[in-house]
Amino acid sequence: MAKILKVGVIGLGGIARGAHIPGYKALDNVTLVAGADVDPKARKAAREECGIPDVYDSYAEMLEKHPDLDLVSVCTGNRMHKDPTIAALKAGCHVLVEKPIAMNAQDGQAMVDAAKKYGRRLMVGVNCRFDAKSQALKRLIDDGALGEVYAAKAIATRRRGIPSWGVFSQKAESGGGPLIDIGVHCLDLAMYLMGYPKPVAVSGATYAKFGKRPPEDMIDWRWNPRKFDVEDYASAFVRLENHACLTLEASWASNIDHDVFNVEILGDKGGCTWNPCKLYSSRAGVLINLEPVRMPEVRSHSEEIRLYVDAILNDKETPAPAEQVLETQRILDGIYASSEKNQEVWLRKPPATRKKR
Ligand SMILES: NC(=O)c1ccc[n+]([C@@H]2O[C@H](COP(=O)([O-])OP(=O)(O)OC[C@H]3O[C@@H](n4cnc5c(N)ncnc54)[C@H](O)[C@@H]3O)[C@@H](O)[C@H]2O)c1
């Protein structure tokens, strides 16, 4: 009989009920058996609206009562990624932890080490790479459509979009502002499309121009400006081990025309953008643009879960392995450090020389 994975969910809030639970429920090779949340309202909703039969106020108790769980989604806030992930790995479960991997790379490394120690697969919920546009570009890039890839731009900027709810504006809870909230998505996507060359050095600057003094044009803001201690804008330049480079811009608020989420990749034979999903090249002396005619309709979160389950059941490569996504956290940590020191920060030993570009 085909194996059915037993799944538990830790943290039963927005992303769990909006994406993970529906993603698992759509599959016939998993069964959702348990959940845990410290909030009684979230537990009630998970039981009554999502039909999770067994819910707990403690994830430790959930893991203890269900020693046969195969897979756990960790959907708690950023500060609570590390401990439940390591506990679930130790209990013998594969773990899908939401993005960002952790509050910082040190915690992320501890999670990666635990996965290795307990022989389980740890994946990070960087769902943007499972979007149809991302997958189309990845296939084209891997097929050589861009030639040698040497530069990327990743951008996630909002005109006025500081989250008003939750703990987004508190560094001790979230680890950072738009960089770690939305920048991490376009950064992972750009790195994924480039084949994840290791970052070598980072130069960055962060600012908080709106969160500490919300302007009159900002409506319905509900955070405490005196407690706002994350950035609301960041810009960075990243050197990669293969001598390629990447720029990253992320904001929750900035004086721009409209919100942007995009990735641009440049190669010596062609370039591409994620939105619109297009290739820019030349052939026979003619500049040409190419775009896919048809795209599959997939929801990136559901696709992420489907591929992860398939990888576990059929011994395939983990689609967003934590040790890879940890590099994005190293970059983010580097940006914060560089901004504070006001200088470029080396993440790895610099290559002796730059090859001819
Ligand atoms: N990939 C995406 O598109 C995406 C979108 C939204 C959020 N996220 C990520 O998902 C995570 C959760 O975000 P959210 O919007 O669902 O937040 P949320 O606040 O709606 O849900 C988090 C839940 O975790 C619970 N919780 C806190 N401490 C706990 C503990 N010790 N044990 C069990 N439960 C606990 C809270 O009570 C809450 O119900 C964040 O890390 C966020 O970055 C990812």
mmCIF file of C-alpha atoms and ligand atoms in Angstrom:
data_model
loop_
_atom_site.group_PDB
_atom_site.id
_atom_site.type_symbol
_atom_site.label_atom_id
_atom_site.label_comp_id
_atom_site.label_asym_id
_atom_site.label_seq_id
_atom_site.Cartn_x
_atom_site.Cartn_y
_atom_site.Cartn_z
ATOM 1 C CA MET A 1 0.000 0.000 0.000
ATOM 2 C CA ALA A 2 1.260 3.494 -0.834
ATOM 3 C CA LYS A 3 2.670 5.346 2.149
ATOM 4 C CA ILE A 4 0.558 8.177 3.586
ATOM 5 C CA LEU A 5 2.488 10.873 5.480
ATOM 6 C CA LYS A 6 1.138 11.900 8.875
ATOM 7 C CA VAL A 7 1.362 15.693 9.201
ATOM 8 C CA GLY A 8 1.300 18.095 12.147
ATOM 9 C CA VAL A 9 1.225 21.903 12.056
ATOM 10 C CA ILE A 10 2.848 24.144 14.677
ATOM 11 C CA GLY A 11 1.381 27.659 14.689
ATOM 12 C CA LEU A 12 -2.193 27.717 13.391
ATOM 13 C CA GLY A 13 -2.435 31.365 12.317
ATOM 14 C CA GLY A 14 -2.671 33.112 8.946
ATOM 15 C CA ILE A 15 -0.183 31.218 6.793
ATOM 16 C CA ALA A 16 -1.028 27.852 8.367
ATOM 17 C CA ARG A 17 -4.778 28.150 7.771
ATOM 18 C CA GLY A 18 -4.452 30.095 4.517
ATOM 19 C CA ALA A 19 -1.759 28.034 2.781
ATOM 20 C CA HIS A 20 -0.241 25.031 4.592
ATOM 21 C CA ILE A 21 -3.417 23.314 5.767
ATOM 22 C CA PRO A 22 -5.239 23.731 2.410
ATOM 23 C CA GLY A 23 -2.027 22.600 0.669
ATOM 24 C CA TYR A 24 -1.912 19.350 2.669
ATOM 25 C CA LYS A 25 -5.655 18.812 2.400
ATOM 26 C CA ALA A 26 -5.453 18.924 -1.390
ATOM 27 C CA LEU A 27 -3.105 15.906 -1.409
ATOM 28 C CA ASP A 28 -4.186 12.305 -1.127
ATOM 29 C CA ASN A 29 -0.798 11.060 0.101
ATOM 30 C CA VAL A 30 -0.924 12.927 3.430
ATOM 31 C CA THR A 31 -3.228 13.025 6.416
ATOM 32 C CA LEU A 32 -3.403 15.980 8.770
ATOM 33 C CA VAL A 33 -3.491 14.563 12.261
ATOM 34 C CA ALA A 34 -2.550 17.287 14.755
ATOM 35 C CA GLY A 35 -1.823 20.946 15.350
ATOM 36 C CA ALA A 36 -0.506 23.219 18.097
ATOM 37 C CA ASP A 37 -0.965 26.875 18.933
ATOM 38 C CA VAL A 38 -0.759 28.915 22.115
ATOM 39 C CA ASP A 39 -3.817 30.931 21.055
ATOM 40 C CA PRO A 40 -7.200 29.297 21.827
ATOM 41 C CA LYS A 41 -8.891 31.155 18.927
ATOM 42 C CA ALA A 42 -6.381 29.737 16.435
ATOM 43 C CA ARG A 43 -6.879 26.249 17.899
ATOM 44 C CA LYS A 44 -10.669 26.578 17.634
ATOM 45 C CA ALA A 45 -10.447 27.744 13.999
ATOM 46 C CA ALA A 46 -8.047 24.927 13.129
ATOM 47 C CA ARG A 47 -10.388 22.352 14.656
ATOM 48 C CA GLU A 48 -13.718 23.726 13.471
ATOM 49 C CA GLU A 49 -12.881 25.391 10.145
ATOM 50 C CA CYS A 50 -9.964 23.273 8.990
ATOM 51 C CA GLY A 51 -10.994 19.958 10.526
ATOM 52 C CA ILE A 52 -7.702 19.191 12.312
ATOM 53 C CA PRO A 53 -8.827 16.509 14.757
ATOM 54 C CA ASP A 54 -6.301 16.932 17.552
ATOM 55 C CA VAL A 55 -4.998 20.339 18.644
ATOM 56 C CA TYR A 56 -2.711 21.256 21.529
ATOM 57 C CA ASP A 57 -1.598 24.407 23.303
ATOM 58 C CA SER A 58 1.973 23.111 23.368
ATOM 59 C CA TYR A 59 3.949 21.826 20.393
ATOM 60 C CA ALA A 60 6.051 19.685 22.751
ATOM 61 C CA GLU A 61 2.899 17.890 23.862
ATOM 62 C CA MET A 62 1.764 17.457 20.261
ATOM 63 C CA LEU A 63 5.094 15.852 19.362
ATOM 64 C CA GLU A 64 4.978 13.650 22.461
ATOM 65 C CA LYS A 65 1.401 12.467 21.859
ATOM 66 C CA HIS A 66 2.052 11.800 18.167
ATOM 67 C CA PRO A 67 5.393 9.997 17.936
ATOM 68 C CA ASP A 68 4.386 8.664 14.515
ATOM 69 C CA LEU A 69 4.240 12.088 12.797
ATOM 70 C CA ASP A 70 6.287 12.084 9.569
ATOM 71 C CA LEU A 71 6.176 15.762 8.690
ATOM 72 C CA VAL A 72 5.630 19.023 10.550
ATOM 73 C CA SER A 73 5.002 22.525 9.202
ATOM 74 C CA VAL A 74 6.363 25.267 11.448
ATOM 75 C CA CYS A 75 4.166 28.333 10.901
ATOM 76 C CA THR A 76 4.895 30.343 14.033
ATOM 77 C CA GLY A 77 6.287 33.890 13.928
ATOM 78 C CA ASN A 78 9.967 34.421 13.071
ATOM 79 C CA ARG A 79 11.241 34.328 16.659
ATOM 80 C CA MET A 80 9.629 30.924 17.114
ATOM 81 C CA HIS A 81 11.069 29.157 14.078
ATOM 82 C CA LYS A 82 14.188 27.693 15.634
ATOM 83 C CA ASP A 83 12.946 25.892 18.769
ATOM 84 C CA PRO A 84 9.889 24.083 17.334
ATOM 85 C CA THR A 85 11.871 23.146 14.223
ATOM 86 C CA ILE A 86 14.668 21.542 16.229
ATOM 87 C CA ALA A 87 12.137 19.837 18.540
ATOM 88 C CA ALA A 88 10.246 18.372 15.561
ATOM 89 C CA LEU A 89 13.471 17.210 13.875
ATOM 90 C CA LYS A 90 14.552 15.599 17.126
ATOM 91 C CA ALA A 91 11.173 13.852 17.297
ATOM 92 C CA GLY A 92 11.981 12.281 13.921
ATOM 93 C CA CYS A 93 9.908 14.542 11.645
ATOM 94 C CA HIS A 94 10.799 16.190 8.366
ATOM 95 C CA VAL A 95 10.138 19.927 8.755
ATOM 96 C CA LEU A 96 8.829 22.635 6.447
ATOM 97 C CA VAL A 97 9.569 25.908 8.238
ATOM 98 C CA GLU A 98 8.122 29.166 6.993
ATOM 99 C CA LYS A 99 10.377 31.917 5.696
ATOM 100 C CA PRO A 100 12.638 33.496 6.909
ATOM 101 C CA ILE A 101 14.544 30.418 8.043
ATOM 102 C CA ALA A 102 15.193 32.092 11.413
ATOM 103 C CA MET A 103 15.959 35.387 13.152
ATOM 104 C CA ASN A 104 19.581 35.188 12.020
ATOM 105 C CA ALA A 105 22.029 32.844 10.298
ATOM 106 C CA GLN A 106 23.372 31.482 13.586
ATOM 107 C CA ASP A 107 19.932 30.134 14.511
ATOM 108 C CA GLY A 108 19.440 28.937 10.934
ATOM 109 C CA GLN A 109 22.733 27.037 11.092
ATOM 110 C CA ALA A 110 21.624 25.351 14.345
ATOM 111 C CA MET A 111 18.464 24.185 12.542
ATOM 112 C CA VAL A 112 20.448 22.891 9.558
ATOM 113 C CA ASP A 113 22.836 21.081 11.938
ATOM 114 C CA ALA A 114 19.879 19.484 13.741
ATOM 115 C CA ALA A 115 18.417 18.240 10.445
ATOM 116 C CA LYS A 116 21.762 16.630 9.653
ATOM 117 C CA LYS A 117 22.114 15.172 13.144
ATOM 118 C CA TYR A 118 18.651 13.594 13.123
ATOM 119 C CA GLY A 119 18.757 12.631 9.438
ATOM 120 C CA ARG A 120 15.607 14.520 8.445
ATOM 121 C CA ARG A 121 14.814 16.904 5.575
ATOM 122 C CA LEU A 122 14.493 20.568 6.512
ATOM 123 C CA MET A 123 12.910 22.824 3.912
ATOM 124 C CA VAL A 124 12.101 26.560 4.019
ATOM 125 C CA GLY A 125 8.807 27.961 2.719
ATOM 126 C CA VAL A 126 10.212 30.200 0.022
ATOM 127 C CA ASN A 127 7.122 29.715 -2.097
ATOM 128 C CA CYS A 128 7.895 32.303 -4.819
ATOM 129 C CA ARG A 129 10.253 29.879 -6.524
ATOM 130 C CA PHE A 130 7.303 27.503 -7.089
ATOM 131 C CA ASP A 131 5.267 30.103 -8.970
ATOM 132 C CA ALA A 132 4.693 29.223 -12.651
ATOM 133 C CA LYS A 133 6.729 32.227 -13.885
ATOM 134 C CA SER A 134 9.660 31.267 -11.642
ATOM 135 C CA GLN A 135 9.619 27.668 -12.849
ATOM 136 C CA ALA A 136 9.421 28.737 -16.503
ATOM 137 C CA LEU A 137 12.413 31.078 -16.092
ATOM 138 C CA LYS A 138 14.387 28.488 -14.148
ATOM 139 C CA ARG A 139 13.979 25.962 -16.950
ATOM 140 C CA LEU A 140 14.980 28.509 -19.595
ATOM 141 C CA ILE A 141 18.022 29.698 -17.618
ATOM 142 C CA ASP A 142 19.155 26.141 -16.879
ATOM 143 C CA ASP A 143 18.753 25.400 -20.585
ATOM 144 C CA GLY A 144 21.250 28.184 -21.367
ATOM 145 C CA ALA A 145 18.822 30.852 -22.632
ATOM 146 C CA LEU A 146 20.752 33.640 -20.861
ATOM 147 C CA GLY A 147 24.280 32.310 -21.451
ATOM 148 C CA GLU A 148 26.632 33.194 -18.609
ATOM 149 C CA VAL A 149 24.629 34.821 -15.813
ATOM 150 C CA TYR A 150 26.580 37.650 -14.190
ATOM 151 C CA ALA A 151 24.102 39.983 -12.480
ATOM 152 C CA ALA A 152 20.698 40.092 -10.819
ATOM 153 C CA LYS A 153 18.354 42.678 -9.358
ATOM 154 C CA ALA A 154 15.839 41.719 -6.691
ATOM 155 C CA ILE A 155 13.257 44.248 -5.654
ATOM 156 C CA ALA A 156 10.314 44.227 -3.245
ATOM 157 C CA THR A 157 9.260 47.813 -2.607
ATOM 158 C CA ARG A 158 6.041 49.334 -1.362
ATOM 159 C CA ARG A 159 4.928 52.946 -1.427
ATOM 160 C CA ARG A 160 2.931 52.763 1.815
ATOM 161 C CA GLY A 161 2.691 49.242 3.211
ATOM 162 C CA ILE A 162 4.076 48.964 6.719
ATOM 163 C CA PRO A 163 2.173 46.048 8.278
ATOM 164 C CA SER A 164 -0.007 47.412 11.056
ATOM 165 C CA TRP A 165 -0.814 44.171 12.801
ATOM 166 C CA GLY A 166 1.328 41.679 14.682
ATOM 167 C CA VAL A 167 4.955 42.159 15.665
ATOM 168 C CA PHE A 168 6.455 43.135 12.305
ATOM 169 C CA SER A 169 7.988 46.375 13.613
ATOM 170 C CA GLN A 170 9.778 44.810 16.593
ATOM 171 C CA LYS A 171 13.262 43.508 15.884
ATOM 172 C CA ALA A 172 13.265 41.169 18.901
ATOM 173 C CA GLU A 173 10.205 39.354 17.492
ATOM 174 C CA SER A 174 10.762 39.568 13.745
ATOM 175 C CA GLY A 175 14.522 39.904 13.300
ATOM 176 C CA GLY A 176 14.107 42.861 10.924
ATOM 177 C CA GLY A 177 11.733 44.825 8.694
ATOM 178 C CA PRO A 178 10.971 44.542 4.948
ATOM 179 C CA LEU A 179 14.293 42.797 4.260
ATOM 180 C CA ILE A 180 13.340 39.754 6.303
ATOM 181 C CA ASP A 181 9.609 40.031 5.556
ATOM 182 C CA ILE A 182 9.378 40.518 1.765
ATOM 183 C CA GLY A 183 12.989 41.044 0.619
ATOM 184 C CA VAL A 184 13.745 37.443 1.537
ATOM 185 C CA HIS A 185 11.251 36.266 -1.125
ATOM 186 C CA CYS A 186 12.751 38.133 -4.094
ATOM 187 C CA LEU A 187 16.278 37.473 -2.803
ATOM 188 C CA ASP A 188 15.664 33.719 -2.696
ATOM 189 C CA LEU A 189 14.061 33.859 -6.131
ATOM 190 C CA ALA A 190 17.009 35.710 -7.677
ATOM 191 C CA MET A 191 19.534 33.383 -6.034
ATOM 192 C CA TYR A 192 17.522 30.325 -7.121
ATOM 193 C CA LEU A 193 17.377 31.479 -10.729
ATOM 194 C CA MET A 194 21.136 32.159 -10.651
ATOM 195 C CA GLY A 195 21.847 28.644 -9.298
ATOM 196 C CA TYR A 196 22.599 29.800 -5.747
ATOM 197 C CA PRO A 197 26.241 30.906 -6.018
ATOM 198 C CA LYS A 198 27.562 31.471 -2.499
ATOM 199 C CA PRO A 199 27.556 35.097 -1.316
ATOM 200 C CA VAL A 200 31.021 36.446 -0.578
ATOM 201 C CA ALA A 201 30.549 40.086 0.459
ATOM 202 C CA VAL A 202 27.700 42.443 1.223
ATOM 203 C CA SER A 203 27.415 46.200 1.275
ATOM 204 C CA GLY A 204 24.132 47.589 2.517
ATOM 205 C CA ALA A 205 22.325 50.519 4.056
ATOM 206 C CA THR A 206 19.076 50.495 5.987
ATOM 207 C CA TYR A 207 16.784 53.386 6.943
ATOM 208 C CA ALA A 208 13.684 53.999 9.045
ATOM 209 C CA LYS A 209 12.107 57.175 7.642
ATOM 210 C CA PHE A 210 8.401 56.365 7.992
ATOM 211 C CA GLY A 211 7.868 53.851 10.795
ATOM 212 C CA LYS A 212 9.221 56.058 13.552
ATOM 213 C CA ARG A 213 7.311 59.146 12.321
ATOM 214 C CA PRO A 214 4.308 58.018 10.253
ATOM 215 C CA PRO A 215 3.363 60.812 7.828
ATOM 216 C CA GLU A 216 -0.195 62.149 7.470
ATOM 217 C CA ASP A 217 -0.661 60.261 4.199
ATOM 218 C CA MET A 218 -0.363 56.943 6.038
ATOM 219 C CA ILE A 219 -3.840 55.777 6.947
ATOM 220 C CA ASP A 220 -4.892 53.196 9.485
ATOM 221 C CA TRP A 221 -1.469 52.620 11.024
ATOM 222 C CA ARG A 222 -1.549 50.962 14.405
ATOM 223 C CA TRP A 223 2.017 50.297 15.529
ATOM 224 C CA ASN A 224 3.765 52.236 18.258
ATOM 225 C CA PRO A 225 6.292 54.540 16.492
ATOM 226 C CA ARG A 226 8.438 54.650 19.640
ATOM 227 C CA LYS A 227 8.777 50.865 19.531
ATOM 228 C CA PHE A 228 9.440 50.722 15.781
ATOM 229 C CA ASP A 229 13.039 49.473 15.726
ATOM 230 C CA VAL A 230 13.367 47.810 12.309
ATOM 231 C CA GLU A 231 14.212 49.312 8.907
ATOM 232 C CA ASP A 232 11.499 50.433 6.502
ATOM 233 C CA TYR A 233 13.897 50.683 3.536
ATOM 234 C CA ALA A 234 17.073 48.822 2.619
ATOM 235 C CA SER A 235 19.408 48.743 -0.349
ATOM 236 C CA ALA A 236 22.291 46.321 -0.847
ATOM 237 C CA PHE A 237 24.988 45.116 -3.207
ATOM 238 C CA VAL A 238 26.117 41.481 -2.946
ATOM 239 C CA ARG A 239 29.250 39.905 -4.442
ATOM 240 C CA LEU A 240 28.877 36.211 -5.273
ATOM 241 C CA GLU A 241 31.552 33.512 -5.383
ATOM 242 C CA ASN A 242 31.332 33.099 -9.154
ATOM 243 C CA HIS A 243 32.051 36.852 -9.574
ATOM 244 C CA ALA A 244 28.405 37.564 -10.363
ATOM 245 C CA CYS A 245 26.691 40.348 -8.403
ATOM 246 C CA LEU A 246 23.235 41.011 -7.058
ATOM 247 C CA THR A 247 21.432 44.151 -5.927
ATOM 248 C CA LEU A 248 18.537 44.012 -3.516
ATOM 249 C CA GLU A 249 16.050 46.718 -2.589
ATOM 250 C CA ALA A 250 13.267 46.216 -0.064
ATOM 251 C CA SER A 251 10.855 48.678 1.478
ATOM 252 C CA TRP A 252 7.580 48.839 3.337
ATOM 253 C CA ALA A 253 7.338 52.563 2.646
ATOM 254 C CA SER A 254 9.161 54.793 0.166
ATOM 255 C CA ASN A 255 8.292 57.695 -2.118
ATOM 256 C CA ILE A 256 7.825 55.729 -5.334
ATOM 257 C CA ASP A 257 5.026 55.562 -7.925
ATOM 258 C CA HIS A 258 3.763 52.074 -7.144
ATOM 259 C CA ASP A 259 4.597 48.821 -5.355
ATOM 260 C CA VAL A 260 7.037 46.535 -7.140
ATOM 261 C CA PHE A 261 7.946 42.879 -6.707
ATOM 262 C CA ASN A 262 10.354 41.724 -9.368
ATOM 263 C CA VAL A 263 13.553 39.952 -10.235
ATOM 264 C CA GLU A 264 15.776 40.677 -13.232
ATOM 265 C CA ILE A 265 18.593 38.374 -14.315
ATOM 266 C CA LEU A 266 21.306 39.358 -16.780
ATOM 267 C CA GLY A 267 23.407 36.979 -18.858
ATOM 268 C CA ASP A 268 25.732 37.518 -21.796
ATOM 269 C CA LYS A 269 23.268 35.925 -24.249
ATOM 270 C CA GLY A 270 20.032 37.189 -22.776
ATOM 271 C CA GLY A 271 18.271 38.728 -19.816
ATOM 272 C CA CYS A 272 14.904 38.142 -18.209
ATOM 273 C CA THR A 273 12.364 39.652 -15.873
ATOM 274 C CA TRP A 274 9.982 37.774 -13.610
ATOM 275 C CA ASN A 275 7.126 40.243 -14.054
ATOM 276 C CA PRO A 276 6.427 40.414 -16.928
ATOM 277 C CA CYS A 277 7.808 36.925 -17.485
ATOM 278 C CA LYS A 278 9.998 37.768 -20.491
ATOM 279 C CA LEU A 279 13.340 37.053 -22.080
ATOM 280 C CA TYR A 280 15.379 39.798 -23.767
ATOM 281 C CA SER A 281 17.871 38.592 -26.341
ATOM 282 C CA SER A 282 19.048 39.010 -29.902
ATOM 283 C CA ARG A 283 19.173 36.722 -32.906
ATOM 284 C CA ALA A 284 20.644 37.245 -36.373
ATOM 285 C CA GLY A 285 21.436 40.848 -35.444
ATOM 286 C CA VAL A 286 17.873 41.543 -34.342
ATOM 287 C CA LEU A 287 16.907 42.431 -30.756
ATOM 288 C CA ILE A 288 14.049 40.161 -29.726
ATOM 289 C CA ASN A 289 11.781 39.640 -26.720
ATOM 290 C CA LEU A 290 10.263 36.264 -25.911
ATOM 291 C CA GLU A 291 7.470 35.283 -23.563
ATOM 292 C CA PRO A 292 5.755 32.017 -22.655
ATOM 293 C CA VAL A 293 2.497 31.439 -24.488
ATOM 294 C CA ARG A 294 0.956 29.288 -21.785
ATOM 295 C CA MET A 295 1.595 28.831 -18.095
ATOM 296 C CA PRO A 296 0.227 26.188 -15.750
ATOM 297 C CA GLU A 297 -2.142 27.567 -13.137
ATOM 298 C CA VAL A 298 -0.461 26.763 -9.850
ATOM 299 C CA ARG A 299 -0.668 28.292 -6.408
ATOM 300 C CA SER A 300 2.936 28.617 -5.275
ATOM 301 C CA HIS A 301 2.263 27.585 -1.656
ATOM 302 C CA SER A 302 0.350 24.445 -2.678
ATOM 303 C CA GLU A 303 3.005 23.585 -5.236
ATOM 304 C CA GLU A 304 5.714 23.989 -2.571
ATOM 305 C CA ILE A 305 3.896 21.503 -0.328
ATOM 306 C CA ARG A 306 3.132 19.070 -3.142
ATOM 307 C CA LEU A 307 6.781 18.989 -4.233
ATOM 308 C CA TYR A 308 8.066 18.625 -0.662
ATOM 309 C CA VAL A 309 5.762 15.679 0.041
ATOM 310 C CA ASP A 310 6.727 14.104 -3.292
ATOM 311 C CA ALA A 311 10.426 14.546 -2.465
ATOM 312 C CA ILE A 312 9.994 12.789 0.889
ATOM 313 C CA LEU A 313 7.868 9.948 -0.434
ATOM 314 C CA ASN A 314 9.878 9.319 -3.573
ATOM 315 C CA ASP A 315 13.362 10.145 -2.321
ATOM 316 C CA LYS A 316 13.824 13.164 -4.598
ATOM 317 C CA GLU A 317 15.866 16.297 -3.917
ATOM 318 C CA THR A 318 14.311 18.647 -1.328
ATOM 319 C CA PRO A 319 12.945 21.528 -3.446
ATOM 320 C CA ALA A 320 14.128 24.368 -1.133
ATOM 321 C CA PRO A 321 16.722 22.818 1.187
ATOM 322 C CA ALA A 322 17.437 24.788 4.351
ATOM 323 C CA GLU A 323 21.207 24.721 3.876
ATOM 324 C CA GLN A 324 20.675 26.579 0.588
ATOM 325 C CA VAL A 325 18.120 29.102 1.845
ATOM 326 C CA LEU A 326 20.385 29.778 4.848
ATOM 327 C CA GLU A 327 22.587 31.736 2.412
ATOM 328 C CA THR A 328 19.821 34.339 2.065
ATOM 329 C CA GLN A 329 19.867 34.780 5.836
ATOM 330 C CA ARG A 330 23.662 35.244 5.699
ATOM 331 C CA ILE A 331 23.102 38.003 3.153
ATOM 332 C CA LEU A 332 20.442 39.685 5.310
ATOM 333 C CA ASP A 333 22.659 39.480 8.403
ATOM 334 C CA GLY A 334 25.459 40.943 6.266
ATOM 335 C CA ILE A 335 23.281 43.866 5.161
ATOM 336 C CA TYR A 336 22.422 44.763 8.756
ATOM 337 C CA ALA A 337 26.075 44.457 9.804
ATOM 338 C CA SER A 338 27.304 46.475 6.817
ATOM 339 C CA SER A 339 24.768 49.217 7.471
ATOM 340 C CA GLU A 340 25.817 49.447 11.089
ATOM 341 C CA LYS A 341 29.557 49.449 10.326
ATOM 342 C CA ASN A 342 29.107 51.675 7.282
ATOM 343 C CA GLN A 343 31.354 49.428 5.212
ATOM 344 C CA GLU A 344 31.361 46.295 3.086
ATOM 345 C CA VAL A 345 31.225 43.046 5.075
ATOM 346 C CA TRP A 346 32.957 39.862 3.941
ATOM 347 C CA LEU A 347 30.953 36.673 4.563
ATOM 348 C CA ARG A 348 33.636 34.380 3.211
ATOM 349 C CA LYS A 349 37.294 34.641 2.403
ATOM 350 C CA PRO A 350 37.595 36.959 -0.615
ATOM 351 C CA PRO A 351 38.762 35.299 -3.852
ATOM 352 C CA ALA A 352 42.415 36.213 -4.518
ATOM 353 C CA THR A 353 41.740 37.875 -7.844
ATOM 354 C CA ARG A 354 38.788 38.757 -10.009
ATOM 355 C CA LYS A 355 38.678 36.856 -13.229
ATOM 356 C CA LYS A 356 38.319 38.861 -16.419
ATOM 357 C CA ARG A 357 34.704 39.942 -16.838
HETATM 358 N N1 LIG B 1 5.491 32.388 2.606
HETATM 359 C C1 LIG B 1 4.576 33.333 2.734
HETATM 360 O O1 LIG B 1 3.991 33.795 1.767
HETATM 361 C C2 LIG B 1 4.234 33.838 4.108
HETATM 362 C C3 LIG B 1 3.123 34.661 4.289
HETATM 363 C C4 LIG B 1 2.808 35.064 5.576
HETATM 364 C C5 LIG B 1 3.598 34.691 6.644
HETATM 365 N N2 LIG B 1 4.696 33.914 6.438
HETATM 366 C C6 LIG B 1 5.558 33.523 7.561
HETATM 367 O O2 LIG B 1 4.821 32.614 8.370
HETATM 368 C C7 LIG B 1 5.093 32.835 9.748
HETATM 369 C C8 LIG B 1 3.784 33.057 10.482
HETATM 370 O O3 LIG B 1 3.121 34.161 9.936
HETATM 371 P P1 LIG B 1 1.532 34.348 10.098
HETATM 372 O O4 LIG B 1 1.181 35.508 9.244
HETATM 373 O O5 LIG B 1 0.829 33.075 9.905
HETATM 374 O O6 LIG B 1 1.471 34.781 11.631
HETATM 375 P P2 LIG B 1 0.246 34.581 12.642
HETATM 376 O O7 LIG B 1 0.534 35.459 13.796
HETATM 377 O O8 LIG B 1 -1.046 34.728 11.911
HETATM 378 O O9 LIG B 1 0.370 33.056 13.088
HETATM 379 C C9 LIG B 1 1.370 32.585 13.944
HETATM 380 C C10 LIG B 1 0.725 31.655 14.960
HETATM 381 O O10 LIG B 1 1.742 31.074 15.763
HETATM 382 C C11 LIG B 1 1.202 30.955 17.075
HETATM 383 N N3 LIG B 1 2.270 30.758 18.051
HETATM 384 C C12 LIG B 1 3.116 31.671 18.592
HETATM 385 N N4 LIG B 1 3.933 31.094 19.488
HETATM 386 C C13 LIG B 1 3.633 29.760 19.472
HETATM 387 C C14 LIG B 1 4.143 28.626 20.162
HETATM 388 N N5 LIG B 1 5.139 28.739 21.047
HETATM 389 N N6 LIG B 1 3.601 27.425 19.902
HETATM 390 C C15 LIG B 1 2.579 27.289 19.015
HETATM 391 N N7 LIG B 1 2.039 28.338 18.340
HETATM 392 C C16 LIG B 1 2.572 29.549 18.559
HETATM 393 C C17 LIG B 1 0.427 32.236 17.273
HETATM 394 O O11 LIG B 1 -0.503 32.142 18.342
HETATM 395 C C18 LIG B 1 -0.229 32.389 15.903
HETATM 396 O O12 LIG B 1 -1.519 31.794 15.866
HETATM 397 C C19 LIG B 1 6.057 34.019 9.806
HETATM 398 O O13 LIG B 1 7.362 33.551 9.980
HETATM 399 C C20 LIG B 1 5.924 34.682 8.445
HETATM 400 O O14 LIG B 1 7.139 35.283 8.003
HETATM 401 C C21 LIG B 1 5.016 33.471 5.194
#
